[in-house]
Amino acid sequence: MRSIYYFIQLKGYQGSYTTVKRYARLIRESCKHKATIRIETTPGLSAQVDWKENLKLISRNGEVFTINIFLYILGYSRMKYLQLTVDRLQPTLFECFNHAFEKFGGVPEEIWFDNMKTVVDHSKSQFSNVVFNERFRQYAKDAGFKPIACRPFRPQTKGKVEALARTVDRLLVFNNEFEDLEELQALVQQLMEDLNHKEISQAIGTSPSERLDQEALNLKAFDLELLKVYSQLSVPLTRKVSKEALVIFEGRKYSVPVKYIGQTVTCEKEQEDLKVYCDQRLIARHPLSDRPFNYRREDYVEILKSDVFKHLEEDELEAYVDENLQAYDLL
């Protein structure tokens, strides 16, 4: 409040600080008593989605598991889908959606999201104008739902999924009670089944499963095989090429042509290969490997020629390359 008072004084205000405090109190009370409308939906109209992020649980053996739980709730029936994941990457998000659609037999008209980075393109979005990530927008189009970004600071627009996120905290009582990740996944699935079939939802006065049949009749059909493609796509990662003409991918180093030293490139996994791009142009391709260093022969020759070995004759250089590449293979 002092900051506001200081600011308006600089603008010419000559009244007292007490007057400013009294006016601010009136504004706060006015905002506090604005009506809030509960958002309800008709069958098949909407779902809400969010993540329970970085939940830490400890096994019987003292191992710490940091997990995420995908949260999906249908608006009318309150049917819930939970899935444990170890990351929140976009392909994982798509996989979770596919499983949720499959479990409930269809897709709602619209799905409400928080401003998660795998959904919203923050670089192009403004407070009142949200731009969806292009790959996500295409996924939503193929799945047949309209994505809606929740308004910031309006928790009522995503109240159902936020309540579900709080409910998931029940898992914390299983600290030191589970053996491994597989058992933890089973606990998440059991919680989901209990919430859907055994517990009464206070909002609707019945268990969600009793409303599912009516909701399912209004969900839209979808092409699962088409949507599976999205969950199999890799997420491009940007890397800066080192002075040794190497990029790091999944803890391993891979070579690129010398001329790209210092530049930012994109690394993308495609099945069993790593593809490296610069300005959308493919500059290197490697089989994925467990070796710490992975050189293409042509890159290694170029690296040596540009450094202290540029004085060597061609046959000497070739022999040196063969010897060293064999040594790298043994690492």
mmCIF file with all atom_site columns, N, CA and C in Angstrom, residues 63-124:
data_model
loop_
_atom_site.group_PDB
_atom_site.id
_atom_site.type_symbol
_atom_site.label_atom_id
_atom_site.label_alt_id
_atom_site.label_comp_id
_atom_site.label_asym_id
_atom_site.label_entity_id
_atom_site.label_seq_id
_atom_site.pdbx_PDB_ins_code
_atom_site.Cartn_x
_atom_site.Cartn_y
_atom_site.Cartn_z
_atom_site.occupancy
_atom_site.B_iso_or_equiv
_atom_site.pdbx_formal_charge
_atom_site.auth_seq_id
_atom_site.auth_comp_id
_atom_site.auth_asym_id
_atom_site.auth_atom_id
_atom_site.pdbx_PDB_model_num
ATOM 1   N N  . GLU A 1 63  ? 13.969  -45.727 -1.136  1.00 0.00 ? 63  GLU A N  1
ATOM 2   C CA . GLU A 1 63  ? 14.173  -45.091 -2.443  1.00 0.00 ? 63  GLU A CA 1
ATOM 3   C C  . GLU A 1 63  ? 13.110  -44.015 -2.663  1.00 0.00 ? 63  GLU A C  1
ATOM 4   N N  . VAL A 1 64  ? 13.557  -42.837 -3.102  1.00 0.00 ? 64  VAL A N  1
ATOM 5   C CA . VAL A 1 64  ? 12.637  -41.721 -3.339  1.00 0.00 ? 64  VAL A CA 1
ATOM 6   C C  . VAL A 1 64  ? 12.170  -41.752 -4.794  1.00 0.00 ? 64  VAL A C  1
ATOM 7   N N  . PHE A 1 65  ? 10.866  -41.755 -4.989  1.00 0.00 ? 65  PHE A N  1
ATOM 8   C CA . PHE A 1 65  ? 10.275  -41.713 -6.322  1.00 0.00 ? 65  PHE A CA 1
ATOM 9   C C  . PHE A 1 65  ? 9.617   -40.349 -6.519  1.00 0.00 ? 65  PHE A C  1
ATOM 10  N N  . THR A 1 66  ? 10.030  -39.640 -7.566  1.00 0.00 ? 66  THR A N  1
ATOM 11  C CA . THR A 1 66  ? 9.387   -38.381 -7.925  1.00 0.00 ? 66  THR A CA 1
ATOM 12  C C  . THR A 1 66  ? 8.529   -38.641 -9.152  1.00 0.00 ? 66  THR A C  1
ATOM 13  N N  . ILE A 1 67  ? 7.228   -38.534 -8.983  1.00 0.00 ? 67  ILE A N  1
ATOM 14  C CA . ILE A 1 67  ? 6.307   -38.906 -10.053 1.00 0.00 ? 67  ILE A CA 1
ATOM 15  C C  . ILE A 1 67  ? 5.382   -37.747 -10.411 1.00 0.00 ? 67  ILE A C  1
ATOM 16  N N  . ASN A 1 68  ? 4.723   -37.888 -11.544 1.00 0.00 ? 68  ASN A N  1
ATOM 17  C CA . ASN A 1 68  ? 3.658   -36.978 -11.954 1.00 0.00 ? 68  ASN A CA 1
ATOM 18  C C  . ASN A 1 68  ? 2.411   -37.821 -12.178 1.00 0.00 ? 68  ASN A C  1
ATOM 19  N N  . ILE A 1 69  ? 1.257   -37.217 -11.986 1.00 0.00 ? 69  ILE A N  1
ATOM 20  C CA . ILE A 1 69  ? 0.007   -37.930 -12.256 1.00 0.00 ? 69  ILE A CA 1
ATOM 21  C C  . ILE A 1 69  ? -0.855  -37.080 -13.182 1.00 0.00 ? 69  ILE A C  1
ATOM 22  N N  . PHE A 1 70  ? -1.166  -37.649 -14.328 1.00 0.00 ? 70  PHE A N  1
ATOM 23  C CA . PHE A 1 70  ? -2.067  -37.014 -15.288 1.00 0.00 ? 70  PHE A CA 1
ATOM 24  C C  . PHE A 1 70  ? -3.484  -37.088 -14.730 1.00 0.00 ? 70  PHE A C  1
ATOM 25  N N  . LEU A 1 71  ? -4.169  -35.940 -14.704 1.00 0.00 ? 71  LEU A N  1
ATOM 26  C CA . LEU A 1 71  ? -5.515  -35.843 -14.138 1.00 0.00 ? 71  LEU A CA 1
ATOM 27  C C  . LEU A 1 71  ? -6.502  -35.452 -15.231 1.00 0.00 ? 71  LEU A C  1
ATOM 28  N N  . TYR A 1 72  ? -7.536  -36.257 -15.407 1.00 0.00 ? 72  TYR A N  1
ATOM 29  C CA . TYR A 1 72  ? -8.551  -36.009 -16.440 1.00 0.00 ? 72  TYR A CA 1
ATOM 30  C C  . TYR A 1 72  ? -9.905  -36.290 -15.811 1.00 0.00 ? 72  TYR A C  1
ATOM 31  N N  . ILE A 1 73  ? -10.823 -35.326 -15.890 1.00 0.00 ? 73  ILE A N  1
ATOM 32  C CA . ILE A 1 73  ? -12.136 -35.521 -15.278 1.00 0.00 ? 73  ILE A CA 1
ATOM 33  C C  . ILE A 1 73  ? -13.225 -35.034 -16.222 1.00 0.00 ? 73  ILE A C  1
ATOM 34  N N  . LEU A 1 74  ? -14.205 -35.892 -16.479 1.00 0.00 ? 74  LEU A N  1
ATOM 35  C CA . LEU A 1 74  ? -15.343 -35.525 -17.322 1.00 0.00 ? 74  LEU A CA 1
ATOM 36  C C  . LEU A 1 74  ? -16.294 -34.638 -16.525 1.00 0.00 ? 74  LEU A C  1
ATOM 37  N N  . GLY A 1 75  ? -16.800 -33.588 -17.170 1.00 0.00 ? 75  GLY A N  1
ATOM 38  C CA . GLY A 1 75  ? -17.565 -32.580 -16.458 1.00 0.00 ? 75  GLY A CA 1
ATOM 39  C C  . GLY A 1 75  ? -18.900 -33.036 -15.910 1.00 0.00 ? 75  GLY A C  1
ATOM 40  N N  . TYR A 1 76  ? -19.639 -33.818 -16.651 1.00 0.00 ? 76  TYR A N  1
ATOM 41  C CA . TYR A 1 76  ? -20.984 -34.207 -16.218 1.00 0.00 ? 76  TYR A CA 1
ATOM 42  C C  . TYR A 1 76  ? -20.956 -35.361 -15.218 1.00 0.00 ? 76  TYR A C  1
ATOM 43  N N  . SER A 1 77  ? -20.284 -36.437 -15.561 1.00 0.00 ? 77  SER A N  1
ATOM 44  C CA . SER A 1 77  ? -20.295 -37.633 -14.706 1.00 0.00 ? 77  SER A CA 1
ATOM 45  C C  . SER A 1 77  ? -19.289 -37.576 -13.568 1.00 0.00 ? 77  SER A C  1
ATOM 46  N N  . ARG A 1 78  ? -18.279 -36.732 -13.705 1.00 0.00 ? 78  ARG A N  1
ATOM 47  C CA . ARG A 1 78  ? -17.136 -36.664 -12.774 1.00 0.00 ? 78  ARG A CA 1
ATOM 48  C C  . ARG A 1 78  ? -16.279 -37.925 -12.834 1.00 0.00 ? 78  ARG A C  1
ATOM 49  N N  . MET A 1 79  ? -16.401 -38.709 -13.907 1.00 0.00 ? 79  MET A N  1
ATOM 50  C CA . MET A 1 79  ? -15.500 -39.853 -14.078 1.00 0.00 ? 79  MET A CA 1
ATOM 51  C C  . MET A 1 79  ? -14.074 -39.349 -14.225 1.00 0.00 ? 79  MET A C  1
ATOM 52  N N  . LYS A 1 80  ? -13.146 -40.053 -13.581 1.00 0.00 ? 80  LYS A N  1
ATOM 53  C CA . LYS A 1 80  ? -11.764 -39.587 -13.502 1.00 0.00 ? 80  LYS A CA 1
ATOM 54  C C  . LYS A 1 80  ? -10.820 -40.601 -14.128 1.00 0.00 ? 80  LYS A C  1
ATOM 55  N N  . TYR A 1 81  ? -9.806  -40.063 -14.807 1.00 0.00 ? 81  TYR A N  1
ATOM 56  C CA . TYR A 1 81  ? -8.737  -40.929 -15.310 1.00 0.00 ? 81  TYR A CA 1
ATOM 57  C C  . TYR A 1 81  ? -7.426  -40.427 -14.731 1.00 0.00 ? 81  TYR A C  1
ATOM 58  N N  . LEU A 1 82  ? -6.680  -41.314 -14.073 1.00 0.00 ? 82  LEU A N  1
ATOM 59  C CA . LEU A 1 82  ? -5.380  -40.980 -13.488 1.00 0.00 ? 82  LEU A CA 1
ATOM 60  C C  . LEU A 1 82  ? -4.319  -41.861 -14.124 1.00 0.00 ? 82  LEU A C  1
ATOM 61  N N  . GLN A 1 83  ? -3.179  -41.271 -14.431 1.00 0.00 ? 83  GLN A N  1
ATOM 62  C CA . GLN A 1 83  ? -2.065  -42.072 -14.956 1.00 0.00 ? 83  GLN A CA 1
ATOM 63  C C  . GLN A 1 83  ? -0.755  -41.560 -14.393 1.00 0.00 ? 83  GLN A C  1
ATOM 64  N N  . LEU A 1 84  ? 0.002   -42.464 -13.791 1.00 0.00 ? 84  LEU A N  1
ATOM 65  C CA . LEU A 1 84  ? 1.326   -42.117 -13.272 1.00 0.00 ? 84  LEU A CA 1
ATOM 66  C C  . LEU A 1 84  ? 2.310   -42.002 -14.429 1.00 0.00 ? 84  LEU A C  1
ATOM 67  N N  . THR A 1 85  ? 3.111   -40.942 -14.432 1.00 0.00 ? 85  THR A N  1
ATOM 68  C CA . THR A 1 85  ? 4.154   -40.769 -15.444 1.00 0.00 ? 85  THR A CA 1
ATOM 69  C C  . THR A 1 85  ? 5.433   -40.289 -14.766 1.00 0.00 ? 85  THR A C  1
ATOM 70  N N  . VAL A 1 86  ? 6.547   -40.469 -15.440 1.00 0.00 ? 86  VAL A N  1
ATOM 71  C CA . VAL A 1 86  ? 7.827   -39.993 -14.895 1.00 0.00 ? 86  VAL A CA 1
ATOM 72  C C  . VAL A 1 86  ? 8.254   -38.684 -15.543 1.00 0.00 ? 86  VAL A C  1
ATOM 73  N N  . ASP A 1 87  ? 7.503   -38.209 -16.537 1.00 0.00 ? 87  ASP A N  1
ATOM 74  C CA . ASP A 1 87  ? 7.788   -36.911 -17.145 1.00 0.00 ? 87  ASP A CA 1
ATOM 75  C C  . ASP A 1 87  ? 6.474   -36.281 -17.582 1.00 0.00 ? 87  ASP A C  1
ATOM 76  N N  . ARG A 1 88  ? 6.550   -35.021 -18.047 1.00 0.00 ? 88  ARG A N  1
ATOM 77  C CA . ARG A 1 88  ? 5.363   -34.327 -18.536 1.00 0.00 ? 88  ARG A CA 1
ATOM 78  C C  . ARG A 1 88  ? 5.590   -33.831 -19.968 1.00 0.00 ? 88  ARG A C  1
ATOM 79  N N  . LEU A 1 89  ? 6.374   -34.595 -20.727 1.00 0.00 ? 89  LEU A N  1
ATOM 80  C CA . LEU A 1 89  ? 6.654   -34.229 -22.109 1.00 0.00 ? 89  LEU A CA 1
ATOM 81  C C  . LEU A 1 89  ? 5.395   -34.363 -22.957 1.00 0.00 ? 89  LEU A C  1
ATOM 82  N N  . GLN A 1 90  ? 5.406   -33.698 -24.106 1.00 0.00 ? 90  GLN A N  1
ATOM 83  C CA . GLN A 1 90  ? 4.203   -33.685 -24.938 1.00 0.00 ? 90  GLN A CA 1
ATOM 84  C C  . GLN A 1 90  ? 3.769   -35.070 -25.423 1.00 0.00 ? 90  GLN A C  1
ATOM 85  N N  . PRO A 1 91  ? 4.697   -35.935 -25.882 1.00 0.00 ? 91  PRO A N  1
ATOM 86  C CA . PRO A 1 91  ? 4.254   -37.280 -26.270 1.00 0.00 ? 91  PRO A CA 1
ATOM 87  C C  . PRO A 1 91  ? 3.603   -38.044 -25.114 1.00 0.00 ? 91  PRO A C  1
ATOM 88  N N  . THR A 1 92  ? 4.088   -37.824 -23.894 1.00 0.00 ? 92  THR A N  1
ATOM 89  C CA . THR A 1 92  ? 3.479   -38.451 -22.718 1.00 0.00 ? 92  THR A CA 1
ATOM 90  C C  . THR A 1 92  ? 2.068   -37.923 -22.504 1.00 0.00 ? 92  THR A C  1
ATOM 91  N N  . LEU A 1 93  ? 1.893   -36.615 -22.682 1.00 0.00 ? 93  LEU A N  1
ATOM 92  C CA . LEU A 1 93  ? 0.562   -36.012 -22.567 1.00 0.00 ? 93  LEU A CA 1
ATOM 93  C C  . LEU A 1 93  ? -0.397  -36.636 -23.573 1.00 0.00 ? 93  LEU A C  1
ATOM 94  N N  . PHE A 1 94  ? 0.058   -36.779 -24.820 1.00 0.00 ? 94  PHE A N  1
ATOM 95  C CA . PHE A 1 94  ? -0.798  -37.380 -25.850 1.00 0.00 ? 94  PHE A CA 1
ATOM 96  C C  . PHE A 1 94  ? -1.146  -38.830 -25.500 1.00 0.00 ? 94  PHE A C  1
ATOM 97  N N  . GLU A 1 95  ? -0.175  -39.566 -24.995 1.00 0.00 ? 95  GLU A N  1
ATOM 98  C CA . GLU A 1 95  ? -0.423  -40.958 -24.611 1.00 0.00 ? 95  GLU A CA 1
ATOM 99  C C  . GLU A 1 95  ? -1.484  -41.031 -23.514 1.00 0.00 ? 95  GLU A C  1
ATOM 100 N N  . CYS A 1 96  ? -1.404  -40.138 -22.541 1.00 0.00 ? 96  CYS A N  1
ATOM 101 C CA . CYS A 1 96  ? -2.390  -40.115 -21.461 1.00 0.00 ? 96  CYS A CA 1
ATOM 102 C C  . CYS A 1 96  ? -3.782  -39.798 -22.000 1.00 0.00 ? 96  CYS A C  1
ATOM 103 N N  . PHE A 1 97  ? -3.859  -38.832 -22.898 1.00 0.00 ? 97  PHE A N  1
ATOM 104 C CA . PHE A 1 97  ? -5.147  -38.524 -23.524 1.00 0.00 ? 97  PHE A CA 1
ATOM 105 C C  . PHE A 1 97  ? -5.719  -39.748 -24.230 1.00 0.00 ? 97  PHE A C  1
ATOM 106 N N  . ASN A 1 98  ? -4.880  -40.413 -25.008 1.00 0.00 ? 98  ASN A N  1
ATOM 107 C CA . ASN A 1 98  ? -5.344  -41.589 -25.748 1.00 0.00 ? 98  ASN A CA 1
ATOM 108 C C  . ASN A 1 98  ? -5.930  -42.637 -24.810 1.00 0.00 ? 98  ASN A C  1
ATOM 109 N N  . HIS A 1 99  ? -5.255  -42.856 -23.683 1.00 0.00 ? 99  HIS A N  1
ATOM 110 C CA . HIS A 1 99  ? -5.740  -43.840 -22.718 1.00 0.00 ? 99  HIS A CA 1
ATOM 111 C C  . HIS A 1 99  ? -7.057  -43.395 -22.081 1.00 0.00 ? 99  HIS A C  1
ATOM 112 N N  . ALA A 1 100 ? -7.179  -42.092 -21.795 1.00 0.00 ? 100 ALA A N  1
ATOM 113 C CA . ALA A 1 100 ? -8.417  -41.576 -21.199 1.00 0.00 ? 100 ALA A CA 1
ATOM 114 C C  . ALA A 1 100 ? -9.586  -41.709 -22.173 1.00 0.00 ? 100 ALA A C  1
ATOM 115 N N  . PHE A 1 101 ? -9.355  -41.337 -23.432 1.00 0.00 ? 101 PHE A N  1
ATOM 116 C CA . PHE A 1 101 ? -10.418 -41.458 -24.436 1.00 0.00 ? 101 PHE A CA 1
ATOM 117 C C  . PHE A 1 101 ? -10.844 -42.916 -24.589 1.00 0.00 ? 101 PHE A C  1
ATOM 118 N N  . GLU A 1 102 ? -9.843  -43.801 -24.588 1.00 0.00 ? 102 GLU A N  1
ATOM 119 C CA . GLU A 1 102 ? -10.124 -45.223 -24.763 1.00 0.00 ? 102 GLU A CA 1
ATOM 120 C C  . GLU A 1 102 ? -10.907 -45.773 -23.567 1.00 0.00 ? 102 GLU A C  1
ATOM 121 N N  . LYS A 1 103 ? -10.541 -45.352 -22.369 1.00 0.00 ? 103 LYS A N  1
ATOM 122 C CA . LYS A 1 103 ? -11.199 -45.866 -21.161 1.00 0.00 ? 103 LYS A CA 1
ATOM 123 C C  . LYS A 1 103 ? -12.673 -45.481 -21.115 1.00 0.00 ? 103 LYS A C  1
ATOM 124 N N  . PHE A 1 104 ? -12.984 -44.240 -21.517 1.00 0.00 ? 104 PHE A N  1
ATOM 125 C CA . PHE A 1 104 ? -14.362 -43.764 -21.413 1.00 0.00 ? 104 PHE A CA 1
ATOM 126 C C  . PHE A 1 104 ? -15.143 -43.876 -22.721 1.00 0.00 ? 104 PHE A C  1
ATOM 127 N N  . GLY A 1 105 ? -14.481 -44.349 -23.767 1.00 0.00 ? 105 GLY A N  1
ATOM 128 C CA . GLY A 1 105 ? -15.191 -44.647 -25.003 1.00 0.00 ? 105 GLY A CA 1
ATOM 129 C C  . GLY A 1 105 ? -15.472 -43.472 -25.909 1.00 0.00 ? 105 GLY A C  1
ATOM 130 N N  . GLY A 1 106 ? -14.771 -42.360 -25.723 1.00 0.00 ? 106 GLY A N  1
ATOM 131 C CA . GLY A 1 106 ? -15.001 -41.239 -26.622 1.00 0.00 ? 106 GLY A CA 1
ATOM 132 C C  . GLY A 1 106 ? -14.360 -39.953 -26.141 1.00 0.00 ? 106 GLY A C  1
ATOM 133 N N  . VAL A 1 107 ? -14.606 -38.895 -26.914 1.00 0.00 ? 107 VAL A N  1
ATOM 134 C CA . VAL A 1 107 ? -13.974 -37.588 -26.710 1.00 0.00 ? 107 VAL A CA 1
ATOM 135 C C  . VAL A 1 107 ? -15.053 -36.536 -26.453 1.00 0.00 ? 107 VAL A C  1
ATOM 136 N N  . PRO A 1 108 ? -14.892 -35.669 -25.446 1.00 0.00 ? 108 PRO A N  1
ATOM 137 C CA . PRO A 1 108 ? -15.871 -34.598 -25.221 1.00 0.00 ? 108 PRO A CA 1
ATOM 138 C C  . PRO A 1 108 ? -15.740 -33.487 -26.260 1.00 0.00 ? 108 PRO A C  1
ATOM 139 N N  . GLU A 1 109 ? -16.723 -32.604 -26.280 1.00 0.00 ? 109 GLU A N  1
ATOM 140 C CA . GLU A 1 109 ? -16.698 -31.487 -27.233 1.00 0.00 ? 109 GLU A CA 1
ATOM 141 C C  . GLU A 1 109 ? -15.531 -30.549 -26.956 1.00 0.00 ? 109 GLU A C  1
ATOM 142 N N  . GLU A 1 110 ? -15.242 -30.307 -25.679 1.00 0.00 ? 110 GLU A N  1
ATOM 143 C CA . GLU A 1 110 ? -14.196 -29.354 -25.312 1.00 0.00 ? 110 GLU A CA 1
ATOM 144 C C  . GLU A 1 110 ? -13.411 -29.876 -24.116 1.00 0.00 ? 110 GLU A C  1
ATOM 145 N N  . ILE A 1 111 ? -12.148 -29.473 -24.052 1.00 0.00 ? 111 ILE A N  1
ATOM 146 C CA . ILE A 1 111 ? -11.301 -29.833 -22.911 1.00 0.00 ? 111 ILE A CA 1
ATOM 147 C C  . ILE A 1 111 ? -10.628 -28.563 -22.399 1.00 0.00 ? 111 ILE A C  1
ATOM 148 N N  . TRP A 1 112 ? -10.731 -28.354 -21.091 1.00 0.00 ? 112 TRP A N  1
ATOM 149 C CA . TRP A 1 112 ? -10.175 -27.164 -20.447 1.00 0.00 ? 112 TRP A CA 1
ATOM 150 C C  . TRP A 1 112 ? -8.799  -27.484 -19.873 1.00 0.00 ? 112 TRP A C  1
ATOM 151 N N  . PHE A 1 113 ? -7.868  -26.546 -20.092 1.00 0.00 ? 113 PHE A N  1
ATOM 152 C CA . PHE A 1 113 ? -6.477  -26.732 -19.682 1.00 0.00 ? 113 PHE A CA 1
ATOM 153 C C  . PHE A 1 113 ? -5.995  -25.555 -18.866 1.00 0.00 ? 113 PHE A C  1
ATOM 154 N N  . ASP A 1 114 ? -5.027  -25.843 -18.010 1.00 0.00 ? 114 ASP A N  1
ATOM 155 C CA . ASP A 1 114 ? -4.214  -24.782 -17.448 1.00 0.00 ? 114 ASP A CA 1
ATOM 156 C C  . ASP A 1 114 ? -3.227  -24.378 -18.545 1.00 0.00 ? 114 ASP A C  1
ATOM 157 N N  . ASN A 1 115 ? -2.443  -23.353 -18.314 1.00 0.00 ? 115 ASN A N  1
ATOM 158 C CA . ASN A 1 115 ? -1.518  -22.880 -19.349 1.00 0.00 ? 115 ASN A CA 1
ATOM 159 C C  . ASN A 1 115 ? -0.225  -23.681 -19.352 1.00 0.00 ? 115 ASN A C  1
ATOM 160 N N  . MET A 1 116 ? -0.318  -25.021 -19.453 1.00 0.00 ? 116 MET A N  1
ATOM 161 C CA . MET A 1 116 ? 0.872   -25.866 -19.463 1.00 0.00 ? 116 MET A CA 1
ATOM 162 C C  . MET A 1 116 ? 1.652   -25.662 -20.757 1.00 0.00 ? 116 MET A C  1
ATOM 163 N N  . LYS A 1 117 ? 2.980   -25.730 -20.678 1.00 0.00 ? 117 LYS A N  1
ATOM 164 C CA . LYS A 1 117 ? 3.827   -25.380 -21.814 1.00 0.00 ? 117 LYS A CA 1
ATOM 165 C C  . LYS A 1 117 ? 3.731   -26.373 -22.959 1.00 0.00 ? 117 LYS A C  1
ATOM 166 N N  . THR A 1 118 ? 3.255   -27.588 -22.710 1.00 0.00 ? 118 THR A N  1
ATOM 167 C CA . THR A 1 118 ? 3.085   -28.561 -23.793 1.00 0.00 ? 118 THR A CA 1
ATOM 168 C C  . THR A 1 118 ? 1.792   -28.319 -24.560 1.00 0.00 ? 118 THR A C  1
ATOM 169 N N  . VAL A 1 119 ? 0.985   -27.370 -24.080 1.00 0.00 ? 119 VAL A N  1
ATOM 170 C CA . VAL A 1 119 ? -0.290  -27.047 -24.719 1.00 0.00 ? 119 VAL A CA 1
ATOM 171 C C  . VAL A 1 119 ? -0.284  -25.640 -25.294 1.00 0.00 ? 119 VAL A C  1
ATOM 172 N N  . VAL A 1 120 ? 0.242   -24.689 -24.529 1.00 0.00 ? 120 VAL A N  1
ATOM 173 C CA . VAL A 1 120 ? 0.196   -23.274 -24.906 1.00 0.00 ? 120 VAL A CA 1
ATOM 174 C C  . VAL A 1 120 ? 1.568   -22.803 -25.365 1.00 0.00 ? 120 VAL A C  1
ATOM 175 N N  . ASP A 1 121 ? 1.590   -22.063 -26.461 1.00 0.00 ? 121 ASP A N  1
ATOM 176 C CA . ASP A 1 121 ? 2.823   -21.439 -26.942 1.00 0.00 ? 121 ASP A CA 1
ATOM 177 C C  . ASP A 1 121 ? 2.977   -20.102 -26.229 1.00 0.00 ? 121 ASP A C  1
ATOM 178 N N  . HIS A 1 122 ? 3.741   -20.104 -25.133 1.00 0.00 ? 122 HIS A N  1
ATOM 179 C CA . HIS A 1 122 ? 3.850   -18.902 -24.306 1.00 0.00 ? 122 HIS A CA 1
ATOM 180 C C  . HIS A 1 122 ? 4.527   -17.749 -25.031 1.00 0.00 ? 122 HIS A C  1
ATOM 181 N N  . SER A 1 123 ? 5.405   -18.050 -25.979 1.00 0.00 ? 123 SER A N  1
ATOM 182 C CA . SER A 1 123 ? 6.116   -16.981 -26.688 1.00 0.00 ? 123 SER A CA 1
ATOM 183 C C  . SER A 1 123 ? 5.182   -16.165 -27.571 1.00 0.00 ? 123 SER A C  1
ATOM 184 N N  . LYS A 1 124 ? 4.046   -16.752 -27.956 1.00 0.00 ? 124 LYS A N  1
ATOM 185 C CA . LYS A 1 124 ? 3.105   -16.063 -28.845 1.00 0.00 ? 124 LYS A CA 1
ATOM 186 C C  . LYS A 1 124 ? 1.818   -15.650 -28.133 1.00 0.00 ? 124 LYS A C  1
#
